[in-house]
Structures are given as structure tokens and as C-alpha cells.
mmCIF file of C-alpha atoms in Angstrom:
data_model
loop_
_atom_site.group_PDB
_atom_site.id
_atom_site.type_symbol
_atom_site.label_atom_id
_atom_site.label_comp_id
_atom_site.label_asym_id
_atom_site.label_seq_id
_atom_site.Cartn_x
_atom_site.Cartn_y
_atom_site.Cartn_z
ATOM 1 C CA MET A 1 120.160 -76.758 -41.449
ATOM 2 C CA LEU A 2 118.595 -74.518 -38.812
ATOM 3 C CA LYS A 3 120.899 -74.384 -35.799
ATOM 4 C CA PHE A 4 121.206 -71.628 -33.193
ATOM 5 C CA GLU A 5 121.337 -70.880 -29.478
ATOM 6 C CA HIS A 6 118.866 -68.314 -28.112
ATOM 7 C CA THR A 7 118.560 -66.859 -24.609
ATOM 8 C CA THR A 8 115.356 -65.144 -23.504
ATOM 9 C CA LEU A 9 115.776 -62.698 -20.633
ATOM 10 C CA GLY A 10 113.375 -63.018 -17.703
ATOM 11 C CA GLN A 11 111.400 -59.852 -17.080
ATOM 12 C CA ARG A 12 107.894 -58.829 -16.015
ATOM 13 C CA VAL A 13 106.053 -56.369 -18.300
ATOM 14 C CA LEU A 14 102.937 -54.469 -17.223
ATOM 15 C CA PHE A 15 101.280 -52.618 -20.100
ATOM 16 C CA GLY A 16 98.286 -50.334 -19.678
ATOM 17 C CA THR A 17 97.445 -46.741 -20.526
ATOM 18 C CA GLY A 18 96.677 -44.737 -17.386
ATOM 19 C CA GLN A 19 97.826 -47.584 -15.127
ATOM 20 C CA ALA A 20 101.397 -46.574 -14.240
ATOM 21 C CA ALA A 21 100.809 -45.572 -10.601
ATOM 22 C CA LYS A 22 98.747 -48.690 -9.927
ATOM 23 C CA HIS A 23 101.315 -50.962 -11.538
ATOM 24 C CA VAL A 24 104.320 -49.364 -9.800
ATOM 25 C CA ALA A 25 102.628 -49.696 -6.410
ATOM 26 C CA ALA A 26 101.711 -53.308 -7.110
ATOM 27 C CA GLU A 27 105.321 -54.135 -8.001
ATOM 28 C CA ILE A 28 106.660 -52.434 -4.883
ATOM 29 C CA SER A 29 104.285 -54.597 -2.843
ATOM 30 C CA ARG A 30 105.118 -57.768 -4.784
ATOM 31 C CA LEU A 31 108.848 -57.270 -4.303
ATOM 32 C CA GLY A 32 108.416 -56.585 -0.575
ATOM 33 C CA VAL A 33 110.504 -53.401 -0.705
ATOM 34 C CA THR A 34 109.869 -50.207 1.258
ATOM 35 C CA ARG A 35 112.546 -47.632 0.428
ATOM 36 C CA PRO A 36 112.377 -46.747 -3.268
ATOM 37 C CA MET A 37 114.810 -44.389 -4.962
ATOM 38 C CA VAL A 38 113.037 -42.549 -7.775
ATOM 39 C CA ILE A 39 115.332 -41.470 -10.603
ATOM 40 C CA ALA A 40 113.851 -38.833 -12.893
ATOM 41 C CA GLY A 41 115.455 -35.789 -14.473
ATOM 42 C CA ALA A 42 113.956 -32.399 -13.699
ATOM 43 C CA PRO A 43 111.968 -32.288 -16.972
ATOM 44 C CA GLU A 44 110.346 -35.636 -16.088
ATOM 45 C CA ARG A 45 109.538 -34.767 -12.462
ATOM 46 C CA ALA A 46 105.838 -34.204 -13.133
ATOM 47 C CA LEU A 47 105.541 -37.506 -14.992
ATOM 48 C CA ALA A 48 107.446 -39.268 -12.226
ATOM 49 C CA GLU A 49 105.066 -37.883 -9.622
ATOM 50 C CA VAL A 50 102.150 -39.315 -11.589
ATOM 51 C CA ALA A 51 103.813 -42.716 -11.926
ATOM 52 C CA THR A 52 104.762 -42.877 -8.227
ATOM 53 C CA ALA A 53 101.597 -41.336 -6.802
ATOM 54 C CA GLU A 54 100.746 -44.475 -4.824
ATOM 55 C CA ILE A 55 104.164 -45.025 -3.199
ATOM 56 C CA VAL A 56 106.364 -43.020 -0.805
ATOM 57 C CA PRO A 57 109.883 -42.476 -2.207
ATOM 58 C CA ALA A 58 112.777 -42.588 0.218
ATOM 59 C CA LEU A 59 114.942 -40.623 -2.211
ATOM 60 C CA TRP A 60 114.392 -38.490 -5.320
ATOM 61 C CA TRP A 61 117.347 -38.233 -7.714
ATOM 62 C CA ASP A 62 117.220 -35.725 -10.573
ATOM 63 C CA GLU A 63 120.809 -35.463 -11.840
ATOM 64 C CA VAL A 64 120.452 -37.300 -15.131
ATOM 65 C CA ILE A 65 122.954 -36.751 -17.959
ATOM 66 C CA GLN A 66 123.020 -38.500 -21.318
ATOM 67 C CA HIS A 67 125.583 -41.262 -21.870
ATOM 68 C CA VAL A 68 125.779 -41.729 -18.057
ATOM 69 C CA PRO A 69 129.026 -40.084 -16.932
ATOM 70 C CA ALA A 70 130.836 -42.348 -14.484
ATOM 71 C CA GLU A 71 131.054 -39.626 -11.848
ATOM 72 C CA VAL A 72 127.270 -39.147 -11.848
ATOM 73 C CA ALA A 73 126.778 -42.880 -11.421
ATOM 74 C CA GLU A 74 129.110 -42.874 -8.420
ATOM 75 C CA LYS A 75 127.203 -40.012 -6.797
ATOM 76 C CA ALA A 76 123.879 -41.765 -7.287
ATOM 77 C CA ARG A 77 125.252 -45.016 -5.848
ATOM 78 C CA ALA A 78 126.529 -43.185 -2.775
ATOM 79 C CA ALA A 79 123.192 -41.470 -2.234
ATOM 80 C CA ALA A 80 121.360 -44.792 -2.520
ATOM 81 C CA ALA A 81 123.634 -46.306 0.132
ATOM 82 C CA ILE A 82 123.166 -43.390 2.532
ATOM 83 C CA GLU A 83 119.370 -43.657 2.292
ATOM 84 C CA SER A 84 119.334 -47.485 2.556
ATOM 85 C CA VAL A 85 117.477 -47.730 -0.731
ATOM 86 C CA ASP A 86 116.121 -51.199 -1.549
ATOM 87 C CA VAL A 87 114.622 -50.638 -5.024
ATOM 88 C CA ILE A 88 115.021 -48.181 -7.893
ATOM 89 C CA VAL A 89 112.102 -46.722 -9.826
ATOM 90 C CA CYS A 90 113.282 -44.866 -12.930
ATOM 91 C CA VAL A 91 110.876 -42.671 -14.884
ATOM 92 C CA GLY A 92 112.131 -41.171 -18.147
ATOM 93 C CA GLY A 93 114.051 -42.001 -21.287
ATOM 94 C CA GLY A 94 117.199 -43.939 -22.034
ATOM 95 C CA SER A 95 119.512 -41.733 -19.980
ATOM 96 C CA THR A 96 117.329 -42.166 -16.905
ATOM 97 C CA THR A 97 117.151 -45.917 -17.342
ATOM 98 C CA GLY A 98 120.882 -45.960 -18.004
ATOM 99 C CA LEU A 99 121.618 -44.284 -14.678
ATOM 100 C CA ALA A 100 119.344 -46.732 -12.850
ATOM 101 C CA LYS A 101 121.258 -49.572 -14.477
ATOM 102 C CA ALA A 102 124.566 -48.051 -13.427
ATOM 103 C CA VAL A 103 123.406 -48.017 -9.807
ATOM 104 C CA ALA A 104 122.089 -51.577 -10.076
ATOM 105 C CA LEU A 105 125.348 -52.754 -11.632
ATOM 106 C CA THR A 106 127.279 -52.338 -8.388
ATOM 107 C CA THR A 107 124.497 -52.551 -5.801
ATOM 108 C CA GLY A 108 122.350 -55.363 -7.175
ATOM 109 C CA LEU A 109 119.201 -53.340 -6.406
ATOM 110 C CA PRO A 110 116.098 -54.314 -8.405
ATOM 111 C CA VAL A 111 114.886 -51.778 -10.961
ATOM 112 C CA ILE A 112 111.316 -50.921 -11.923
ATOM 113 C CA ALA A 113 111.554 -49.040 -15.205
ATOM 114 C CA VAL A 114 108.812 -46.671 -16.351
ATOM 115 C CA PRO A 115 109.741 -45.442 -19.850
ATOM 116 C CA THR A 116 108.452 -42.116 -21.175
ATOM 117 C CA THR A 117 110.184 -42.432 -24.558
ATOM 118 C CA TYR A 118 110.790 -45.235 -27.052
ATOM 119 C CA ALA A 119 114.471 -45.798 -26.222
ATOM 120 C CA GLY A 120 114.097 -49.477 -25.272
ATOM 121 C CA SER A 121 116.893 -49.601 -22.706
ATOM 122 C CA GLU A 122 114.378 -50.865 -20.164
ATOM 123 C CA ALA A 123 114.214 -54.277 -21.840
ATOM 124 C CA THR A 124 117.928 -55.022 -22.117
ATOM 125 C CA ASN A 125 120.708 -56.173 -19.821
ATOM 126 C CA VAL A 126 123.105 -53.708 -21.462
ATOM 127 C CA TRP A 127 124.743 -50.958 -19.411
ATOM 128 C CA GLY A 128 126.858 -48.020 -20.562
ATOM 129 C CA LEU A 129 129.163 -45.577 -18.785
ATOM 130 C CA THR A 130 131.193 -42.708 -20.203
ATOM 131 C CA GLU A 131 134.580 -41.657 -18.859
ATOM 132 C CA ASP A 132 137.389 -39.689 -20.518
ATOM 133 C CA ARG A 133 135.384 -39.289 -23.744
ATOM 134 C CA THR A 134 135.001 -43.042 -24.100
ATOM 135 C CA LYS A 135 131.695 -44.858 -23.714
ATOM 136 C CA THR A 136 132.069 -48.372 -22.393
ATOM 137 C CA THR A 137 129.214 -50.860 -22.599
ATOM 138 C CA GLY A 138 128.675 -54.336 -21.283
ATOM 139 C CA THR A 139 126.030 -56.847 -20.301
ATOM 140 C CA ASP A 140 125.147 -57.973 -16.814
ATOM 141 C CA PRO A 141 122.016 -59.668 -15.448
ATOM 142 C CA ARG A 142 121.964 -57.256 -12.502
ATOM 143 C CA VAL A 143 121.059 -54.296 -14.722
ATOM 144 C CA LEU A 144 118.040 -55.867 -16.435
ATOM 145 C CA PRO A 145 115.014 -54.146 -14.884
ATOM 146 C CA THR A 146 112.926 -56.595 -12.886
ATOM 147 C CA THR A 147 109.745 -54.993 -14.188
ATOM 148 C CA VAL A 148 108.844 -52.617 -17.001
ATOM 149 C CA VAL A 149 105.724 -50.482 -16.628
ATOM 150 C CA TYR A 150 104.468 -49.158 -19.970
ATOM 151 C CA ASP A 151 101.864 -46.387 -19.910
ATOM 152 C CA ALA A 152 101.228 -44.458 -23.135
ATOM 153 C CA ASP A 153 99.811 -41.540 -21.115
ATOM 154 C CA LEU A 154 103.367 -40.806 -19.969
ATOM 155 C CA SER A 155 104.526 -40.360 -23.571
ATOM 156 C CA LYS A 156 101.670 -38.209 -24.859
ATOM 157 C CA THR A 157 103.485 -34.954 -24.080
ATOM 158 C CA LEU A 158 106.677 -36.128 -25.815
ATOM 159 C CA PRO A 159 107.128 -33.632 -28.682
ATOM 160 C CA VAL A 160 106.619 -35.018 -32.165
ATOM 161 C CA GLY A 161 110.231 -34.426 -33.198
ATOM 162 C CA LEU A 162 111.597 -36.220 -30.168
ATOM 163 C CA SER A 163 109.002 -38.992 -30.576
ATOM 164 C CA VAL A 164 110.301 -39.539 -34.101
ATOM 165 C CA ALA A 165 113.962 -39.549 -33.075
ATOM 166 C CA SER A 166 113.264 -41.861 -30.128
ATOM 167 C CA GLY A 167 111.166 -44.219 -32.240
ATOM 168 C CA LEU A 168 113.880 -44.384 -34.887
ATOM 169 C CA ASN A 169 116.363 -45.207 -32.136
ATOM 170 C CA GLY A 170 114.116 -48.199 -31.499
ATOM 171 C CA MET A 171 114.092 -48.903 -35.238
ATOM 172 C CA ALA A 172 117.891 -48.987 -35.105
ATOM 173 C CA HIS A 173 117.654 -51.745 -32.493
ATOM 174 C CA CYS A 174 115.511 -53.693 -34.941
ATOM 175 C CA VAL A 175 117.794 -53.255 -37.923
ATOM 176 C CA ASP A 176 120.992 -53.949 -35.989
ATOM 177 C CA SER A 177 119.426 -57.101 -34.533
ATOM 178 C CA LEU A 178 119.001 -58.632 -37.982
ATOM 179 C CA TRP A 179 122.748 -59.241 -38.343
ATOM 180 C CA ALA A 180 124.406 -58.416 -35.013
ATOM 181 C CA PRO A 181 126.954 -60.907 -33.614
ATOM 182 C CA ASN A 182 124.380 -63.159 -31.905
ATOM 183 C CA ALA A 183 121.496 -62.730 -34.344
ATOM 184 C CA ASP A 184 119.207 -65.735 -34.649
ATOM 185 C CA PRO A 185 115.801 -66.463 -36.227
ATOM 186 C CA ILE A 186 113.891 -65.639 -33.029
ATOM 187 C CA ASN A 187 115.281 -62.167 -32.490
ATOM 188 C CA GLN A 188 115.097 -61.511 -36.224
ATOM 189 C CA ALA A 189 111.369 -62.249 -36.109
ATOM 190 C CA LEU A 190 110.916 -59.947 -33.119
ATOM 191 C CA ALA A 191 112.974 -57.244 -34.826
ATOM 192 C CA LEU A 192 110.918 -57.344 -38.012
ATOM 193 C CA GLU A 193 107.627 -57.122 -36.101
ATOM 194 C CA GLY A 194 109.095 -54.281 -34.039
ATOM 195 C CA ALA A 195 110.094 -52.446 -37.206
ATOM 196 C CA ARG A 196 106.603 -52.886 -38.633
ATOM 197 C CA ALA A 197 104.947 -51.551 -35.472
ATOM 198 C CA LEU A 198 107.333 -48.612 -35.109
ATOM 199 C CA GLY A 199 106.946 -47.578 -38.738
ATOM 200 C CA LEU A 200 103.161 -47.462 -38.435
ATOM 201 C CA ALA A 201 103.281 -45.824 -34.998
ATOM 202 C CA LEU A 202 105.578 -42.993 -36.055
ATOM 203 C CA ARG A 203 103.439 -42.187 -39.059
ATOM 204 C CA GLY A 204 100.420 -42.091 -36.760
ATOM 205 C CA ILE A 205 102.092 -39.846 -34.178
ATOM 206 C CA VAL A 206 103.221 -37.380 -36.850
ATOM 207 C CA ALA A 207 99.726 -37.285 -38.343
ATOM 208 C CA ASN A 208 98.106 -36.812 -34.916
ATOM 209 C CA PRO A 209 100.260 -36.399 -31.792
ATOM 210 C CA ASP A 210 97.218 -37.222 -29.634
ATOM 211 C CA ASP A 211 96.688 -40.605 -31.284
ATOM 212 C CA MET A 212 97.038 -42.850 -28.251
ATOM 213 C CA ASP A 213 96.725 -46.013 -30.318
ATOM 214 C CA ALA A 214 99.826 -44.923 -32.217
ATOM 215 C CA ARG A 215 101.685 -44.163 -28.993
ATOM 216 C CA GLU A 216 100.769 -47.580 -27.603
ATOM 217 C CA GLN A 217 102.047 -49.182 -30.803
ATOM 218 C CA ALA A 218 105.291 -47.221 -30.436
ATOM 219 C CA LEU A 219 105.813 -48.644 -26.940
ATOM 220 C CA TYR A 220 104.977 -52.131 -28.184
ATOM 221 C CA GLY A 221 107.402 -51.767 -31.080
ATOM 222 C CA CYS A 222 110.223 -50.365 -28.978
ATOM 223 C CA TYR A 223 109.852 -53.245 -26.514
ATOM 224 C CA LEU A 224 110.163 -55.847 -29.284
ATOM 225 C CA ALA A 225 113.115 -53.926 -30.676
ATOM 226 C CA ALA A 226 114.870 -53.954 -27.327
ATOM 227 C CA VAL A 227 114.189 -57.635 -26.651
ATOM 228 C CA SER A 228 115.666 -58.565 -30.028
ATOM 229 C CA PHE A 229 118.655 -56.294 -29.434
ATOM 230 C CA ALA A 230 119.278 -57.771 -25.981
ATOM 231 C CA SER A 231 119.592 -61.190 -27.591
ATOM 232 C CA ALA A 232 121.443 -60.242 -30.785
ATOM 233 C CA GLY A 233 123.976 -57.862 -29.233
ATOM 234 C CA SER A 234 125.505 -54.635 -30.514
ATOM 235 C CA GLY A 235 126.099 -54.496 -34.240
ATOM 236 C CA LEU A 236 127.999 -51.939 -36.287
ATOM 237 C CA HIS A 237 125.287 -49.303 -36.005
ATOM 238 C CA HIS A 238 125.470 -49.224 -32.223
ATOM 239 C CA LYS A 239 129.251 -49.240 -32.194
ATOM 240 C CA ILE A 240 129.227 -46.158 -34.424
ATOM 241 C CA CYS A 241 126.665 -44.360 -32.287
ATOM 242 C CA HIS A 242 128.453 -45.206 -29.042
ATOM 243 C CA VAL A 243 131.549 -43.509 -30.446
ATOM 244 C CA LEU A 244 129.625 -40.468 -31.637
ATOM 245 C CA GLY A 245 127.806 -40.149 -28.324
ATOM 246 C CA GLY A 246 130.549 -40.994 -25.869
ATOM 247 C CA THR A 247 133.432 -39.246 -27.598
ATOM 248 C CA PHE A 248 131.679 -36.287 -29.229
ATOM 249 C CA ASP A 249 128.677 -35.937 -26.864
ATOM 250 C CA LEU A 250 126.111 -36.089 -29.648
ATOM 251 C CA PRO A 251 122.472 -36.550 -28.552
ATOM 252 C CA HIS A 252 121.585 -40.215 -28.307
ATOM 253 C CA ALA A 253 118.261 -40.584 -30.123
ATOM 254 C CA GLN A 254 118.995 -38.101 -32.894
ATOM 255 C CA THR A 255 122.368 -39.691 -33.572
ATOM 256 C CA HIS A 256 120.879 -43.167 -33.890
ATOM 257 C CA ALA A 257 118.128 -41.852 -36.142
ATOM 258 C CA THR A 258 120.575 -40.031 -38.394
ATOM 259 C CA VAL A 259 123.100 -42.844 -38.771
ATOM 260 C CA LEU A 260 120.641 -45.692 -39.350
ATOM 261 C CA PRO A 261 119.948 -45.242 -43.098
ATOM 262 C CA TYR A 262 123.667 -45.189 -43.864
ATOM 263 C CA VAL A 263 124.413 -48.363 -41.939
ATOM 264 C CA LEU A 264 121.453 -50.079 -43.604
ATOM 265 C CA ALA A 265 122.737 -49.069 -47.049
ATOM 266 C CA PHE A 266 126.194 -50.283 -46.012
ATOM 267 C CA ASN A 267 125.121 -53.757 -44.855
ATOM 268 C CA ALA A 268 121.948 -54.611 -46.769
ATOM 269 C CA PRO A 269 123.630 -55.826 -50.003
ATOM 270 C CA ALA A 270 125.462 -58.511 -48.036
ATOM 271 C CA VAL A 271 122.245 -59.917 -46.506
ATOM 272 C CA PRO A 272 119.655 -59.747 -49.321
ATOM 273 C CA GLU A 273 117.146 -62.144 -47.758
ATOM 274 C CA LEU A 274 116.966 -60.139 -44.536
ATOM 275 C CA ALA A 275 116.912 -56.873 -46.480
ATOM 276 C CA GLY A 276 113.902 -58.087 -48.437
ATOM 277 C CA ARG A 277 112.038 -59.030 -45.255
ATOM 278 C CA LEU A 278 112.842 -55.634 -43.738
ATOM 279 C CA ALA A 279 111.528 -53.851 -46.832
ATOM 280 C CA ILE A 280 108.201 -55.645 -46.444
ATOM 281 C CA ALA A 281 108.051 -54.918 -42.699
ATOM 282 C CA LEU A 282 108.524 -51.220 -43.428
ATOM 283 C CA GLY A 283 105.670 -51.243 -45.920
ATOM 284 C CA GLY A 284 107.800 -51.372 -49.041
ATOM 285 C CA GLU A 285 107.545 -53.706 -51.961
ATOM 286 C CA ALA A 286 109.481 -56.946 -52.087
ATOM 287 C CA SER A 287 112.124 -56.948 -54.796
ATOM 288 C CA THR A 288 113.677 -60.185 -55.946
ATOM 289 C CA HIS A 289 115.956 -58.160 -58.211
ATOM 290 C CA ASP A 290 117.478 -55.908 -55.555
ATOM 291 C CA PRO A 291 116.142 -56.366 -52.003
ATOM 292 C CA ALA A 292 118.841 -54.083 -50.579
ATOM 293 C CA ASP A 293 117.571 -51.194 -52.687
ATOM 294 C CA ALA A 294 114.013 -52.037 -51.623
ATOM 295 C CA ALA A 295 114.909 -51.911 -47.922
ATOM 296 C CA VAL A 296 116.813 -48.642 -48.221
ATOM 297 C CA ALA A 297 113.994 -47.114 -50.278
ATOM 298 C CA ALA A 298 111.362 -48.194 -47.731
ATOM 299 C CA LEU A 299 113.317 -46.682 -44.848
ATOM 300 C CA ARG A 300 113.976 -43.516 -46.860
ATOM 301 C CA GLU A 301 110.238 -43.172 -47.559
ATOM 302 C CA LEU A 302 109.479 -43.513 -43.843
ATOM 303 C CA TYR A 303 112.104 -40.910 -42.996
ATOM 304 C CA SER A 304 110.557 -38.502 -45.484
ATOM 305 C CA ALA A 305 107.057 -39.078 -44.115
ATOM 306 C CA VAL A 306 108.037 -38.395 -40.500
ATOM 307 C CA GLN A 307 110.633 -35.663 -41.200
ATOM 308 C CA ALA A 308 113.386 -37.614 -39.492
ATOM 309 C CA PRO A 309 116.775 -36.225 -38.424
ATOM 310 C CA ALA A 310 119.062 -36.143 -41.440
ATOM 311 C CA ARG A 311 122.506 -34.652 -40.720
ATOM 312 C CA LEU A 312 125.040 -35.204 -37.973
ATOM 313 C CA ALA A 313 126.182 -31.645 -38.611
ATOM 314 C CA ASP A 314 122.913 -30.475 -37.072
ATOM 315 C CA TYR A 315 123.953 -31.983 -33.734
ATOM 316 C CA GLY A 316 127.482 -30.677 -33.429
ATOM 317 C CA PHE A 317 129.550 -33.230 -35.323
ATOM 318 C CA THR A 318 132.135 -31.779 -37.716
ATOM 319 C CA GLU A 319 134.427 -32.988 -40.462
ATOM 320 C CA ALA A 320 137.361 -32.541 -38.095
ATOM 321 C CA GLY A 321 135.991 -35.315 -35.898
ATOM 322 C CA ILE A 322 135.783 -37.929 -38.638
ATOM 323 C CA PRO A 323 139.364 -39.301 -38.443
ATOM 324 C CA GLU A 324 139.172 -39.991 -34.696
ATOM 325 C CA ALA A 325 135.669 -41.419 -35.029
ATOM 326 C CA VAL A 326 136.799 -43.729 -37.834
ATOM 327 C CA GLN A 327 139.700 -45.073 -35.794
ATOM 328 C CA ARG A 328 137.447 -45.784 -32.825
ATOM 329 C CA VAL A 329 134.693 -47.371 -34.942
ATOM 330 C CA VAL A 330 137.065 -49.643 -36.870
ATOM 331 C CA LYS A 331 138.557 -50.812 -33.581
ATOM 332 C CA ALA A 332 135.113 -51.544 -32.068
ATOM 333 C CA ALA A 333 133.334 -52.951 -35.138
ATOM 334 C CA PRO A 334 132.109 -56.554 -34.795
ATOM 335 C CA ALA A 335 134.204 -59.016 -36.772
ATOM 336 C CA SER A 336 130.983 -60.649 -37.949
ATOM 337 C CA ASN A 337 129.535 -57.533 -39.594
ATOM 338 C CA PRO A 338 128.076 -58.597 -42.972
ATOM 339 C CA THR A 339 130.214 -56.103 -44.889
ATOM 340 C CA ALA A 340 133.928 -55.878 -44.117
ATOM 341 C CA VAL A 341 134.750 -52.687 -42.216
ATOM 342 C CA THR A 342 137.662 -50.528 -43.366
ATOM 343 C CA GLU A 343 138.864 -47.041 -42.606
ATOM 344 C CA GLN A 344 137.924 -46.050 -46.137
ATOM 345 C CA ASN A 345 134.313 -47.201 -46.101
ATOM 346 C CA ILE A 346 133.613 -45.965 -42.572
ATOM 347 C CA THR A 347 135.048 -42.572 -43.546
ATOM 348 C CA ALA A 348 132.657 -42.500 -46.477
ATOM 349 C CA LEU A 349 129.716 -43.549 -44.271
ATOM 350 C CA LEU A 350 130.367 -40.875 -41.643
ATOM 351 C CA THR A 351 130.944 -38.216 -44.294
ATOM 352 C CA GLU A 352 127.568 -38.971 -45.857
ATOM 353 C CA ALA A 353 125.869 -38.957 -42.445
ATOM 354 C CA LEU A 354 127.561 -35.669 -41.581
ATOM 355 C CA THR A 355 126.199 -33.884 -44.623
ATOM 356 C CA GLY A 356 122.906 -35.700 -45.037
ATOM 357 C CA ALA A 357 123.740 -37.088 -48.462
ATOM 358 C CA THR A 358 121.237 -39.565 -49.884
ATOM 359 C CA PRO A 359 122.204 -43.037 -48.561
ATOM 360 C CA MET A 360 123.655 -45.101 -51.396
ATOM 361 C CA VAL A 361 123.605 -48.884 -51.332
ATOM 362 C CA ALA A 362 127.158 -50.040 -50.790
ATOM 363 C CA THR A 363 129.090 -51.975 -53.380
ATOM 364 C CA THR A 364 131.737 -53.165 -50.942
ATOM 365 C CA PRO A 365 132.015 -56.971 -51.192
ATOM 366 C CA ALA A 366 130.469 -59.013 -48.401
ATOM 367 C CA ARG A 367 132.665 -61.268 -46.297
#
């Protein structure tokens, strides 16, 4: 029997290439606000000026650090209070959106998110803060951006390598959403369509970085990925990456991209029907004999085609960090994960991800 409970988050999405400034100004007018705080790191300043060309910011904030250190969030909140800010406009990737969410978490200010990458944070009610080498996440309706403005022009200068890593971060949202704690048929459907769109988009961007159709598809795919993730919740993949990012300061997108094939190989045998559907979404062949192998092979083929990140060692993680990471992951792992989590199998997973070994489909019994 089909039985589930699904919550759809309320959010306005404005999608149009070359329309960011027009859409941001229209939202400022619609919301009746007059003192916007624009959050954009120094590298995104030029893009932010394009996106906010038709409004007058009351405050520019450019201190943006990945994983949102708690002290940076406090400084931004204080600045917003001093300037009597009544809305936040964030222009950038996941770290920028994350800081805007951190300000909204305690102030209740509405957020207009203008993504320049494929992170997907803009479509979730998930916040994250890092303090004392520990990244804490939670959900709160106050942090869900009121409006998302998607404009592929703002992503056309994103380097191919970072486009790939960011898009695969979105792909991780899709895969995790298939069996995360609150997974249901609706977010699974969104996740599979998101995976299909992202796979095609990344191939297109690698083949031609100026392919705006591909960049639009990447934004479309990352939005579906994020919507499914917001409903399904954080699965094992995200728990692992939160540990690697918050505790070891590994780069967000590259870490997600690197870890994903290993978590898929770990969980896929326990959910063969979903693995088979994912294989098809990624352009692979359906296999009634071994759908887990088919899914892992399809993802591996995509990774080869787009020259995806492959080793955690390339981003500063070392063998010495594995024991602490394992302890933290085992403690945070969802009880509902399809494959039972142990210190032994998480050690093996992180060791493979560290060295870039070919992901092997797990033989660990399902629950």
C-alpha cells in the first residue's frame, strides 16, 4: 500500500536568463522593503552588481567563508541590525546563501537568493553553522528564501571544473533524497528528474562552457535536487560531508562530488528498485540482474566524461583524519540508512574516497 506524508515548501521562483536585475527589483517592490543588505563575497561582487543594478543597497557584506563560521554569522547579524536592514539579497554560491540563512535564522528577515552556482541551498529550509570544528545543521522555516532568482547569465563565468563539482553537489542531493529519512515517492520523482537534468547539463557544459541551454538545465536540475532534499532530509552522504567540511575544512562542492560514488556503491544494493531507476535517469541501461551495479556504472561513466573530482587527498584530507571522521559519521548517521553503518564499513568507505579507489558495490547486508 502507498502511504506517506509529504510537505511542499512555499517559495517563489523567478527563472530567466538575463533577467536577474529586473526580477530582484520586482521582488523588492512586491515585498514592500526599502533597505536591502546584499551579501556577496569579493569574487562575486561584479555579478552582485549586475543582479542588484535596479535597487539601492543599504549595506554590502563581503565576508563570506565556507561552512559559515558562527562568528562571521554574528558579525553579519550585528551589521544588519545597525543598518536597519529589512531584506537580504544574497548573490553567490552555497556559502553565500548559507550566511544569508544564518542572518535570517535569528532576525526573521526575508531572503531573496540569487544563485551563481548549482549548490541548491537556495531552495531548502536547512541552515548550517560551524563552531569548534563541528558543523551543526537544522531546519527552520525562517531560513527558506522567500524568492529564488535564477539567471544562467550569472553562472556563465563559473569555471568548468567548479561547474562540475557544484553540479555533482546537486547530484548528491538527488541521490541522498532517494533514501534519506523522510524520502517519499514525490521527492524521489523530483530527485530522479533532477539527476537526469544535471547529468545532461554537466556533459553539455564540459563540451561547451558557453552552452547556455546546458547552464539553464543545470539550474533547473539543481533546483529539483534541492526541493527533493528539503523534503527528504539529510541522508548518510550529507552527514559524511558535513563532518569532512566542518571538522576538516574540506571544500564543500568538491567533497560532495568526491564522496558521492562511494556512498552510492554503499547503499545501492539495499535499494535495488531505486538503484535501477537512478541508472536509467543517468543514461545507463536498466539491469534486472544487478541494478546496483548499473547505477554505480552509470554514475562512474558520467564522472569519467566530466572529469569529476576523485580523491579526498587532493583537498587536504589525510589518513590520519579517518578515525575521528569515522567516529563522528557513525554518531551522526541516520538510523534509517538502507545499509547498516559500522565503524568498519565507514572506515573502508572513507579510505576508498581518500585514495580515489574504484567504488565497489557493497556486500554489507541491508537492514
